[in-house]
Short mmCIF file of C-alpha atoms in Angstrom, two decimals:
data_model
loop_
_atom_site.label_atom_id
_atom_site.label_comp_id
_atom_site.label_asym_id
_atom_site.label_seq_id
_atom_site.Cartn_x
_atom_site.Cartn_y
_atom_site.Cartn_z
CA MET A 27 35.41 29.33 -28.86
CA SER A 28 33.94 31.84 -26.50
CA TYR A 29 31.43 34.40 -27.76
CA THR A 30 31.74 36.79 -24.82
CA PRO A 31 34.59 39.29 -24.80
CA LEU A 32 36.87 38.83 -21.79
CA LEU A 33 36.99 42.57 -21.23
CA SER A 34 34.55 45.07 -22.58
CA VAL A 35 35.35 48.74 -22.05
CA ARG A 36 32.51 51.19 -22.64
CA GLY A 37 32.86 54.97 -22.72
CA ILE A 38 35.59 55.28 -20.08
CA GLY A 39 36.37 58.87 -19.16
CA LYS A 40 38.52 60.42 -16.47
CA ARG A 41 39.21 64.09 -15.80
CA TYR A 42 41.63 65.65 -13.38
CA GLY A 43 39.71 68.84 -12.64
CA ALA A 44 39.73 70.87 -15.84
CA HIS A 45 42.47 68.68 -17.25
CA VAL A 46 41.47 65.70 -19.38
CA GLY A 47 42.85 62.22 -18.59
CA CYS A 48 40.98 60.24 -21.21
CA ILE A 49 37.60 60.63 -22.91
CA ASP A 50 35.08 58.11 -24.17
CA VAL A 51 37.31 55.06 -24.75
CA SER A 52 35.56 51.85 -25.80
CA PHE A 53 36.89 48.51 -27.01
CA ASP A 54 36.46 44.75 -26.67
CA LEU A 55 39.21 42.36 -25.76
CA TRP A 56 38.65 38.71 -26.64
CA PRO A 57 40.19 35.75 -24.79
CA GLY A 58 43.78 35.16 -25.85
CA GLU A 59 44.07 38.54 -27.49
CA VAL A 60 46.68 41.21 -26.80
CA MET A 61 45.70 44.85 -27.07
CA GLY A 62 48.40 47.47 -27.50
CA ILE A 63 47.84 51.11 -26.55
CA VAL A 64 50.36 53.60 -27.93
CA GLY A 65 50.62 57.34 -27.81
CA GLU A 66 52.95 60.08 -26.67
CA SER A 67 53.55 60.98 -23.03
CA GLY A 68 50.49 62.61 -21.49
CA SER A 69 48.09 61.14 -24.04
CA GLY A 70 46.10 59.33 -21.32
CA LYS A 71 47.44 55.80 -21.82
CA SER A 72 48.32 55.18 -18.21
CA THR A 73 45.16 56.88 -16.93
CA LEU A 74 43.13 54.53 -19.10
CA LEU A 75 45.07 51.49 -17.90
CA ASN A 76 44.69 52.47 -14.24
CA CYS A 77 40.97 53.03 -14.72
CA MET A 78 40.60 49.57 -16.22
CA ALA A 79 42.67 47.89 -13.51
CA GLY A 80 40.70 49.55 -10.72
CA HIS A 81 43.54 51.72 -9.44
CA LEU A 82 41.64 54.85 -10.44
CA VAL A 83 37.90 55.39 -10.38
CA PRO A 84 36.72 56.57 -13.81
CA ASP A 85 34.23 59.46 -13.98
CA ALA A 86 32.17 57.72 -16.62
CA GLY A 87 31.85 54.40 -18.38
CA GLN A 88 31.94 50.70 -17.64
CA VAL A 89 34.68 48.07 -17.49
CA ILE A 90 32.91 44.76 -17.96
CA PHE A 91 34.97 41.68 -17.16
CA ASP A 92 33.85 38.13 -17.88
CA THR A 93 34.27 36.65 -14.36
CA ARG A 94 34.63 32.91 -13.88
CA ALA A 95 31.80 32.64 -11.38
CA ASP A 96 29.15 35.12 -12.48
CA GLY A 97 29.89 35.92 -16.12
CA PRO A 98 30.19 39.53 -17.31
CA ARG A 99 30.28 42.06 -14.43
CA ASP A 100 31.00 45.78 -14.33
CA THR A 101 34.16 46.07 -12.23
CA VAL A 102 33.70 49.82 -11.68
CA THR A 103 30.55 49.27 -9.61
CA MET A 104 31.80 46.04 -8.04
CA SER A 105 32.51 46.12 -4.29
CA GLU A 106 36.08 46.76 -3.21
CA PRO A 107 36.63 43.23 -1.75
CA GLU A 108 35.45 41.67 -5.02
CA ARG A 109 37.70 43.94 -7.06
CA ARG A 110 40.66 43.14 -4.82
CA MET A 111 39.95 39.44 -5.18
CA LEU A 112 40.03 39.83 -8.95
CA GLY A 113 43.25 41.80 -8.57
CA ARG A 114 44.98 38.86 -6.96
CA THR A 115 43.44 36.01 -8.94
CA ASP A 116 42.30 36.67 -12.51
CA TRP A 117 44.06 39.97 -13.02
CA ALA A 118 47.70 40.92 -12.95
CA PHE A 119 49.38 44.29 -13.17
CA VAL A 120 52.97 44.71 -14.34
CA HIS A 121 54.34 48.13 -13.42
CA GLN A 122 56.82 50.08 -15.50
CA HIS A 123 59.22 50.24 -12.58
CA ALA A 124 59.73 46.84 -10.99
CA ARG A 125 60.20 48.62 -7.64
CA ASP A 126 56.53 49.63 -7.68
CA GLY A 127 55.39 46.06 -8.21
CA LEU A 128 57.82 44.19 -5.97
CA ARG A 129 58.44 44.16 -2.24
CA MET A 130 62.09 45.11 -2.16
CA GLY A 131 62.63 43.97 1.43
CA VAL A 132 61.27 40.47 0.80
CA SER A 133 63.16 37.62 -0.91
CA ALA A 134 62.42 36.63 -4.51
CA GLY A 135 60.61 33.51 -3.31
CA GLY A 136 58.48 35.54 -0.91
CA ASN A 137 57.60 37.95 -3.68
CA VAL A 138 56.41 35.16 -5.95
CA GLY A 139 54.64 33.39 -3.07
CA GLU A 140 52.70 36.42 -1.83
CA ARG A 141 49.83 36.06 -4.29
CA LEU A 142 49.58 32.34 -3.53
CA MET A 143 49.41 33.01 0.20
CA ALA A 144 46.88 35.81 -0.40
CA VAL A 145 44.49 33.31 -1.97
CA GLY A 146 44.97 30.80 0.85
CA ALA A 147 48.05 28.64 0.13
CA ARG A 148 49.32 27.47 3.53
CA HIS A 149 51.87 24.77 2.63
CA TYR A 150 55.44 26.12 2.70
CA GLY A 151 56.88 23.32 0.54
CA ASP A 152 54.26 23.79 -2.18
CA ILE A 153 54.65 27.56 -2.22
CA ARG A 154 58.41 27.23 -2.50
CA GLY A 155 58.09 24.61 -5.23
CA LYS A 156 55.86 26.87 -7.28
CA ALA A 157 58.17 29.84 -6.71
CA THR A 158 61.18 27.80 -7.91
CA ASP A 159 59.25 26.66 -10.96
CA TRP A 160 58.29 30.22 -11.85
CA LEU A 161 61.79 31.59 -11.38
CA GLU A 162 62.93 29.00 -13.91
CA ARG A 163 60.19 29.96 -16.32
CA VAL A 164 61.28 33.58 -16.30
CA GLU A 165 64.94 32.55 -16.61
CA ILE A 166 66.10 33.47 -13.12
CA ASP A 167 68.53 31.05 -11.46
CA PRO A 168 66.44 29.22 -8.79
CA GLY A 169 69.55 29.36 -6.56
CA ARG A 170 68.73 33.04 -6.03
CA ILE A 171 65.30 32.33 -4.54
CA ASP A 172 66.33 33.67 -1.13
CA ASP A 173 68.02 36.80 -2.47
CA ARG A 174 66.29 40.14 -2.25
CA PRO A 175 65.20 41.84 -5.49
CA SER A 176 67.43 44.80 -4.60
CA THR A 177 70.42 42.59 -5.50
CA PHE A 178 68.92 41.83 -8.95
CA SER A 179 69.59 43.68 -12.19
CA GLY A 180 66.82 45.78 -13.76
CA GLY A 181 65.93 43.09 -16.28
CA MET A 182 65.82 40.39 -13.61
CA GLN A 183 63.61 42.57 -11.40
CA GLN A 184 61.20 43.03 -14.28
CA ARG A 185 61.13 39.27 -14.94
CA LEU A 186 60.61 38.62 -11.23
CA GLN A 187 57.69 41.02 -11.27
CA ILE A 188 56.19 39.08 -14.16
CA ALA A 189 56.65 35.76 -12.33
CA ARG A 190 55.03 37.22 -9.20
CA ASN A 191 52.04 38.32 -11.26
CA LEU A 192 51.53 35.19 -13.30
CA VAL A 193 51.93 32.61 -10.51
CA THR A 194 48.19 32.46 -9.75
CA GLY A 195 47.38 31.85 -13.44
CA PRO A 196 45.56 35.11 -14.23
CA ARG A 197 43.51 35.47 -17.41
CA LEU A 198 44.14 39.15 -17.99
CA VAL A 199 47.39 41.06 -17.56
CA PHE A 200 47.71 44.83 -17.56
CA MET A 201 51.19 46.03 -18.46
CA ASP A 202 52.38 49.59 -18.14
CA GLU A 203 55.48 50.02 -20.31
CA PRO A 204 56.95 46.65 -19.29
CA THR A 205 60.16 47.27 -21.24
CA GLY A 206 60.65 50.91 -20.26
CA GLY A 207 64.06 51.72 -18.86
CA LEU A 208 65.73 48.50 -19.99
CA ASP A 209 68.53 48.33 -22.56
CA VAL A 210 67.65 46.92 -25.96
CA SER A 211 69.15 43.42 -25.63
CA VAL A 212 67.39 42.93 -22.27
CA GLN A 213 64.21 44.31 -23.84
CA ALA A 214 64.45 41.75 -26.62
CA ARG A 215 64.80 38.88 -24.14
CA LEU A 216 61.92 40.15 -22.07
CA LEU A 217 59.69 40.48 -25.13
CA ASP A 218 60.62 36.99 -26.21
CA LEU A 219 59.73 35.70 -22.78
CA LEU A 220 56.44 37.61 -22.67
CA ARG A 221 55.45 36.39 -26.11
CA GLY A 222 56.13 32.79 -25.06
CA LEU A 223 54.13 33.15 -21.82
CA VAL A 224 51.20 34.86 -23.52
CA ARG A 225 51.03 32.11 -26.12
CA ASP A 226 51.54 29.20 -23.69
CA MET A 227 49.09 30.35 -21.06
CA GLY A 228 46.54 31.76 -23.51
CA LEU A 229 46.70 35.07 -21.65
CA SER A 230 44.89 38.18 -22.67
CA ALA A 231 46.80 41.37 -22.13
CA VAL A 232 46.53 45.12 -22.38
CA ILE A 233 49.93 46.66 -22.98
CA VAL A 234 50.57 50.37 -22.71
CA THR A 235 53.78 51.50 -24.36
CA HIS A 236 55.30 54.19 -26.51
CA ASP A 237 57.55 51.65 -28.21
CA LEU A 238 56.07 50.60 -31.54
CA ALA A 239 58.39 47.59 -31.75
CA VAL A 240 56.78 46.16 -28.61
CA VAL A 241 53.28 46.32 -30.03
CA ARG A 242 54.45 45.01 -33.41
CA LEU A 243 55.80 41.91 -31.65
CA LEU A 244 53.13 41.31 -29.03
CA ALA A 245 49.85 42.98 -29.88
CA ASP A 246 47.04 41.67 -32.09
CA GLN A 247 45.09 44.90 -31.89
CA LEU A 248 46.28 48.45 -31.54
CA MET A 249 44.80 51.69 -30.29
CA VAL A 250 46.53 55.02 -30.88
CA MET A 251 45.79 57.74 -28.32
CA LYS A 252 46.30 61.47 -28.47
CA SER A 253 45.12 64.09 -25.95
CA GLY A 254 42.97 61.55 -24.12
CA ARG A 255 41.13 60.30 -27.21
CA VAL A 256 41.53 57.21 -29.36
CA VAL A 257 42.41 58.53 -32.79
CA GLU A 258 42.89 55.24 -34.57
CA ALA A 259 42.24 51.58 -33.77
CA GLY A 260 42.49 48.32 -35.64
CA LEU A 261 44.68 45.30 -36.27
CA THR A 262 48.27 46.07 -35.36
CA ASP A 263 49.84 45.40 -38.73
CA GLN A 264 47.09 47.31 -40.47
CA VAL A 265 47.51 50.38 -38.32
CA LEU A 266 51.29 50.36 -38.46
CA ASP A 267 51.61 49.59 -42.19
CA ASP A 268 48.81 51.82 -43.40
CA PRO A 269 48.29 54.59 -40.84
CA GLN A 270 45.29 56.77 -41.62
CA HIS A 271 45.30 59.45 -38.98
CA GLY A 272 47.84 62.24 -39.20
CA TYR A 273 49.15 61.59 -35.71
CA THR A 274 49.62 57.87 -36.38
CA GLN A 275 51.51 58.68 -39.57
CA LEU A 276 53.75 61.00 -37.59
CA LEU A 277 54.27 58.34 -34.90
CA VAL A 278 55.15 55.60 -37.41
CA SER A 279 57.49 57.83 -39.40
CA SER A 280 59.26 58.96 -36.21
CA VAL A 281 60.77 55.53 -35.64
CA LEU A 282 64.39 55.35 -36.73
CA GLN A 283 65.07 52.61 -39.25
CA VAL A 284 68.44 51.04 -38.57
CA MET B 22 45.85 56.15 51.47
CA THR B 23 44.08 57.78 48.58
CA GLU B 24 45.42 61.20 47.72
CA THR B 25 42.25 63.26 47.78
CA ALA B 26 43.45 65.67 45.08
CA TYR B 27 42.93 62.92 42.50
CA ASN B 28 39.74 61.37 41.23
CA PHE B 29 39.48 57.61 41.89
CA ALA B 30 42.16 55.86 39.79
CA TYR B 31 43.66 59.15 38.55
CA LEU B 32 41.55 59.64 35.37
CA ASP B 33 38.45 61.83 35.44
CA GLU B 34 35.06 60.13 35.07
CA GLN B 35 34.41 61.38 31.54
CA THR B 36 37.72 59.95 30.34
CA LYS B 37 36.99 56.61 32.00
CA ARG B 38 33.57 56.64 30.35
CA MET B 39 35.17 57.23 26.95
CA ILE B 40 37.62 54.36 27.50
CA ARG B 41 34.87 52.01 28.74
CA ARG B 42 32.82 52.72 25.62
CA ALA B 43 35.84 51.91 23.47
CA LEU B 44 36.41 48.72 25.51
CA LEU B 45 32.81 47.61 24.98
CA LYS B 46 33.23 48.06 21.26
CA ALA B 47 36.54 46.16 21.38
CA LEU B 48 34.89 43.28 23.25
CA ALA B 49 32.05 43.22 20.73
CA ILE B 50 34.48 42.90 17.81
CA PRO B 51 37.26 40.61 19.13
CA GLY B 52 40.68 41.51 17.73
CA TYR B 53 39.56 44.76 16.12
CA GLN B 54 41.63 47.83 16.97
CA VAL B 55 39.36 50.54 18.39
CA PRO B 56 40.71 54.10 18.34
CA PHE B 57 40.44 56.01 21.61
CA ALA B 58 41.46 59.45 22.84
CA SER B 59 44.54 58.39 24.78
CA ARG B 60 45.44 60.81 27.60
CA GLU B 61 48.77 62.14 28.67
CA MET B 62 49.76 60.01 31.67
CA PRO B 63 52.34 60.84 34.35
CA MET B 64 54.83 58.38 32.86
CA PRO B 65 56.74 58.14 29.57
CA TYR B 66 55.28 56.45 26.51
CA GLY B 67 56.51 52.88 26.35
CA TRP B 68 56.10 52.42 30.10
CA GLY B 69 52.53 51.24 29.87
CA THR B 70 50.43 54.36 29.36
CA GLY B 71 47.86 52.33 27.41
CA GLY B 72 47.64 49.57 30.01
CA VAL B 73 47.38 52.07 32.87
CA GLN B 74 44.48 53.89 31.21
CA VAL B 75 42.63 50.61 30.63
CA SER B 76 43.27 49.50 34.23
CA ALA B 77 42.06 52.88 35.53
CA ALA B 78 38.88 52.54 33.49
CA VAL B 79 38.02 49.04 34.75
CA LEU B 80 39.15 49.33 38.41
CA THR B 81 36.51 49.45 41.15
CA PRO B 82 37.22 50.11 44.83
CA ASP B 83 36.71 46.39 45.63
CA ASP B 84 39.26 45.17 43.09
CA VAL B 85 42.53 43.49 43.99
CA LEU B 86 45.30 44.59 41.64
CA LYS B 87 48.39 42.70 40.53
CA VAL B 88 50.99 44.25 38.22
CA ILE B 89 53.66 42.22 36.46
CA ASP B 90 56.50 43.19 34.17
CA GLN B 91 58.01 40.34 32.14
CA GLY B 92 56.40 37.98 34.65
CA ALA B 93 57.95 39.62 37.70
CA ASP B 94 56.11 41.53 40.45
CA ASP B 95 59.24 43.26 41.74
CA THR B 96 60.71 45.09 38.74
CA THR B 97 60.67 48.88 38.34
CA ASN B 98 57.72 49.11 35.96
CA ALA B 99 55.56 46.75 38.02
CA VAL B 100 56.40 48.39 41.35
CA SER B 101 55.79 51.92 40.13
CA ILE B 102 52.45 51.16 38.44
CA ARG B 103 51.29 49.21 41.49
CA SER B 104 52.13 52.08 43.83
CA PHE B 105 50.52 54.54 41.38
CA PHE B 106 47.18 52.79 41.79
CA GLN B 107 47.67 52.30 45.52
CA ARG B 108 48.01 56.09 45.85
CA THR B 109 45.37 57.21 43.34
CA ALA B 110 42.73 54.47 43.80
CA GLY B 111 43.52 53.03 47.19
CA VAL B 112 42.78 49.52 45.94
CA ALA B 113 44.21 46.41 47.55
CA THR B 114 47.19 44.92 45.75
CA THR B 115 48.63 41.45 45.67
CA THR B 116 51.32 39.43 43.95
CA ARG B 117 49.25 36.24 44.02
CA THR B 118 47.66 35.54 40.64
CA GLN B 119 44.74 33.60 42.16
CA GLU B 120 43.76 36.48 44.48
CA ALA B 121 43.89 39.26 41.87
CA THR B 122 40.79 40.49 40.06
CA VAL B 123 42.63 42.88 37.74
CA ILE B 124 46.11 41.98 36.48
CA GLN B 125 48.07 44.51 34.44
CA THR B 126 50.84 42.79 32.55
CA ARG B 127 53.78 43.67 30.38
CA HIS B 128 54.85 40.88 28.00
CA ARG B 129 53.68 37.78 29.93
CA ILE B 130 50.60 35.77 30.80
CA PRO B 131 50.77 34.30 34.35
CA GLU B 132 51.54 30.58 34.62
CA VAL B 133 48.61 29.90 36.96
CA PRO B 134 45.50 29.47 34.78
CA LEU B 135 43.23 32.52 34.90
CA THR B 136 39.64 32.17 36.05
CA GLU B 137 36.27 33.72 35.29
CA GLY B 138 35.89 37.16 36.80
CA GLN B 139 39.52 38.11 36.30
CA ILE B 140 40.64 40.81 33.86
CA LEU B 141 44.07 40.70 32.25
CA VAL B 142 45.26 44.10 30.92
CA TYR B 143 48.15 44.09 28.46
CA GLN B 144 50.52 46.96 27.75
CA VAL B 145 50.95 47.15 24.00
CA PRO B 146 53.74 49.06 22.23
CA ILE B 147 52.63 48.49 18.61
CA PRO B 148 49.08 47.23 18.10
CA GLU B 149 49.34 46.83 14.32
CA PRO B 150 50.63 43.34 13.37
CA LEU B 151 51.13 44.45 9.76
CA ARG B 152 53.13 47.58 10.64
CA PHE B 153 56.57 46.35 9.60
CA LEU B 154 55.24 44.76 6.41
CA GLU B 155 53.10 47.67 5.28
CA PRO B 156 54.00 51.04 6.82
CA ARG B 157 50.90 52.93 5.59
CA GLU B 158 48.22 52.94 8.27
CA SER B 159 45.57 53.78 5.65
CA GLU B 160 46.55 50.61 3.80
CA THR B 161 46.73 48.30 6.84
CA ARG B 162 43.26 49.41 7.95
CA LYS B 163 41.97 48.53 4.50
CA MET B 164 43.70 45.16 4.70
CA HIS B 165 42.01 44.42 8.04
CA ALA B 166 38.65 45.52 6.67
CA LEU B 167 38.97 43.31 3.59
CA GLU B 168 40.66 40.37 5.38
CA ASP B 169 43.59 40.78 2.99
CA TYR B 170 46.10 38.92 5.13
CA GLY B 171 48.39 37.23 2.57
CA LEU B 172 51.17 39.55 3.62
CA MET B 173 51.24 38.17 7.17
CA HIS B 174 52.24 34.76 5.85
CA VAL B 175 54.95 36.37 3.70
CA LYS B 176 56.66 37.31 6.97
CA LEU B 177 56.48 33.71 8.22
CA TYR B 178 57.64 32.47 4.80
CA GLU B 179 60.67 34.76 5.03
CA ASP B 180 61.43 33.38 8.49
CA ILE B 181 61.48 29.81 7.24
CA SER B 182 63.47 30.58 4.10
CA ARG B 183 66.11 32.42 6.14
CA HIS B 184 66.26 30.35 9.33
CA GLY B 185 64.74 27.00 8.38
CA HIS B 186 61.92 27.44 10.90
CA ILE B 187 59.53 30.19 12.02
CA ALA B 188 61.97 32.30 14.03
CA THR B 189 59.40 34.80 15.35
CA ALA B 190 59.60 34.14 19.08
CA TYR B 191 57.47 36.92 20.55
CA ALA B 192 54.57 39.10 19.37
CA TYR B 193 53.61 36.06 17.30
CA PRO B 194 50.58 36.99 15.14
CA VAL B 195 47.24 35.31 15.83
CA ARG B 196 43.90 35.13 14.06
CA VAL B 197 40.89 35.83 16.27
CA GLU B 198 37.63 33.96 15.60
CA ALA B 199 38.78 33.38 11.99
CA ARG B 200 38.49 37.11 11.34
CA TYR B 201 41.01 39.70 12.59
CA VAL B 202 44.74 39.16 12.66
CA MET B 203 45.97 40.52 16.00
CA ASP B 204 49.30 41.32 17.62
CA PRO B 205 49.15 39.69 21.07
CA SER B 206 51.67 42.31 22.38
CA PRO B 207 55.26 41.12 22.85
CA ILE B 208 54.44 38.02 24.90
CA PRO B 209 56.65 35.00 24.15
CA LYS B 210 54.99 32.58 21.74
CA PHE B 211 55.08 30.11 24.66
CA ASP B 212 52.10 32.09 26.01
CA ASN B 213 50.11 32.11 22.76
CA PRO B 214 48.09 28.95 23.53
CA LYS B 215 46.84 30.61 26.74
CA LEU B 216 45.18 33.41 24.73
CA GLY B 217 42.46 31.20 23.29
CA ASP B 218 39.57 29.70 25.28
CA CYS B 219 40.61 31.75 28.30
CA PRO B 220 37.95 32.21 31.02
CA ALA B 221 39.24 35.72 31.87
CA ILE B 222 38.64 38.93 29.93
CA GLN B 223 41.75 40.11 28.09
CA LEU B 224 42.11 43.82 27.29
CA PHE B 225 44.93 45.40 25.28
CA GLY B 226 45.86 49.08 25.51
CA ALA B 227 48.31 51.00 23.33
CA GLY B 228 48.64 54.54 24.70
CA ARG B 229 50.98 56.15 22.19
CA GLU B 230 49.18 54.53 19.25
CA GLN B 231 45.75 55.35 20.75
CA ARG B 232 44.28 51.92 20.13
CA LEU B 233 42.40 49.39 22.27
CA TYR B 234 41.50 45.82 21.47
CA ALA B 235 40.15 42.90 23.42
CA LEU B 236 39.50 39.18 23.66
CA PRO B 237 36.25 38.29 25.46
CA PRO B 238 36.27 35.06 27.52
CA TRP B 239 36.32 31.79 25.60
CA THR B 240 37.42 33.34 22.31
CA GLN B 241 38.98 31.23 19.57
CA VAL B 242 42.56 32.39 18.96
CA VAL B 243 44.76 30.61 16.42
CA SER B 244 48.48 31.24 15.93
CA LEU B 245 49.31 31.60 12.24
CA ASP B 246 51.47 28.90 10.68
CA PHE B 247 52.06 26.69 7.64
CA GLU B 248 50.70 23.15 7.26
CA ASP B 249 54.23 21.75 6.98
CA HIS B 250 55.68 24.15 9.58
CA PRO B 251 53.09 24.11 12.38
CA PHE B 252 53.11 26.61 15.26
CA GLU B 253 55.24 25.46 18.20
CA PRO B 254 55.28 27.24 21.55
CA SER B 255 58.90 27.25 22.71
CA LYS B 256 60.86 27.82 25.90
CA ALA B 257 64.40 27.25 27.15
CA ASP B 258 64.94 23.51 27.46
CA HIS B 259 65.78 23.48 31.20
CA PRO B 260 64.01 23.14 34.55
CA CYS B 261 63.78 26.24 36.74
CA GLY B 262 66.96 26.61 38.83
CA LEU B 263 65.03 27.73 41.93
CA CYS B 264 61.81 25.70 41.98
CA GLY B 265 62.57 22.93 39.50
CA ALA B 266 59.45 23.61 37.39
CA THR B 267 59.62 22.17 33.86
CA ASP B 268 56.36 23.64 32.59
CA SER B 269 57.02 27.36 33.04
CA TYR B 270 58.59 30.01 30.82
CA LEU B 271 62.20 30.68 31.87
CA ASP B 272 64.51 33.70 31.98
CA GLU B 273 68.19 33.16 31.39
CA VAL B 274 70.25 34.94 34.06
CA ILE B 275 73.99 35.48 33.69
CA VAL B 276 75.47 34.97 37.16
CA ASP B 277 79.21 35.66 36.67
CA ASP B 278 81.67 36.80 34.02
CA VAL B 279 82.97 33.33 33.11
CA GLY B 280 79.88 32.10 31.32
CA GLY B 281 77.91 30.91 34.34
CA ARG B 282 74.14 31.11 33.90
CA MET B 283 70.97 29.88 35.46
CA PHE B 284 67.41 29.52 34.21
CA VAL B 285 64.62 30.72 36.47
CA CYS B 286 60.85 31.10 36.11
CA SER B 287 59.98 34.47 34.66
CA ASP B 288 56.72 34.34 36.68
CA THR B 289 58.05 35.18 40.17
CA ASP B 290 54.73 34.49 41.91
CA TYR B 291 54.54 31.00 40.40
CA CYS B 292 58.16 30.28 41.36
CA GLU B 293 57.75 31.50 44.96
CA ALA B 294 54.53 29.55 45.41
CA ARG B 295 56.27 26.37 44.29
CA GLN B 296 59.24 27.00 46.57
CA ALA B 297 56.84 27.53 49.48
CA GLN B 298 55.39 24.10 48.70
CA GLY B 299 58.89 22.65 49.08
CA HIS B 300 59.97 22.30 45.46
CA ARG B 301 63.67 22.97 44.97
CA GLY B 302 65.79 23.43 41.83
CA LYS B 303 69.48 22.72 41.44
CA ASP B 304 70.54 26.36 41.96
CA ALA B 305 68.38 26.99 45.05
CA ALA B 306 70.36 28.21 48.06
#
């Protein structure tokens, strides 16, 4: 059992001029834990996620990651090469739109292999073997390894994006609405797959979504955001079953019960 | 005869100074693309404006110039650039590789090994090896700076998965001194092994793209590959039809409209020198 949080976020803030992205967000993420972030559109969820993943530079605060080599380090003040190295080894980022996270002009195998080649894999047979293995794990027919993602369905593209991200065995995955834009049966399969992978690989994850069903299934902890601030945080079931804040109550009661 | 209306080698001295400074920087950082203020030249882009500016900057009145286009000394591009420098610089010209001190080339490295004291100037259309994989220049510069070259192997991976082997036959990417990935200009990959450990200075000029880069003598240059699909320089599997050479890069020439063809050395100087020594191929008259 580790006694250092994998990710420790301290007072993250980001403004866009006079407009507020997010203010003073702090939390700890422990190894193997999944953190859900919910909130309405424009509440600062994606800003927060991009600040944590190094895509945006926050105005204030620290993002402390427990690196393999040197222990806890602030990734905001880390040098760009170091941050990029993290981005292709220990971190993964799953975009809402698979098109943003995939190279559409490159075959499925090439997409999965890119991260391997970026960290120095130089044996074609090995790369292809790993790519085949990962396509199987995300339930894509390995016979389609040489097809371009543009010929795949939306659900397959999203699964391919997940395979491409997990192939280097990251410890922390950032997901920005991974099920957005997919129909419900495909969503269910994807969630099932994600849950299996998270459990099998002992991944930690930060999932941004506006879909409460996704966090109910995947997340251990939950943060509710409104207007750039965290208004409620706690264990997922606790927050969803006994919402305290007015906005959370509104959010929970807005879900249609079938 | 030098046309007196022009400064020596066409460009004014301040421009040559600017290019020489960029060349020094390029030589100091082998494989790194140095920006320079490319001038409008009296020829269209794509005809060697970059190479001509580099040649103009390095030429001295005592130099002997050779210009080749796809290996040949007698094609339009080579003839016009050679006569351009004859008129504007009045330098001696030659077609013999051994006698030249400055060689401007388009898409070939001469067959005769280069020697110390020679300068090889390449005309480069697209200096950025990552261009077709990542179209944003801001991003490719960052990738060079951070040695983030995984993408280059994705291209080779795609080649193998589609064709069963690395099908890139020209402009084959190389890594210079284990640091910068460089586009060697569209030379056939047959010429790639000649880039490394070369006694001559190699300068690359891209006029439209406003970039210079260089390989100082005796630089380590490695062609990218996979462990199980190693780099292989390739050429047409024939002897030269005129001089019988088996070690030179060949052009395929269609000779009639019923499928007749012959293979001849692309390096005309090499081929003629061999014929003068009495070597004959099967198609020689």
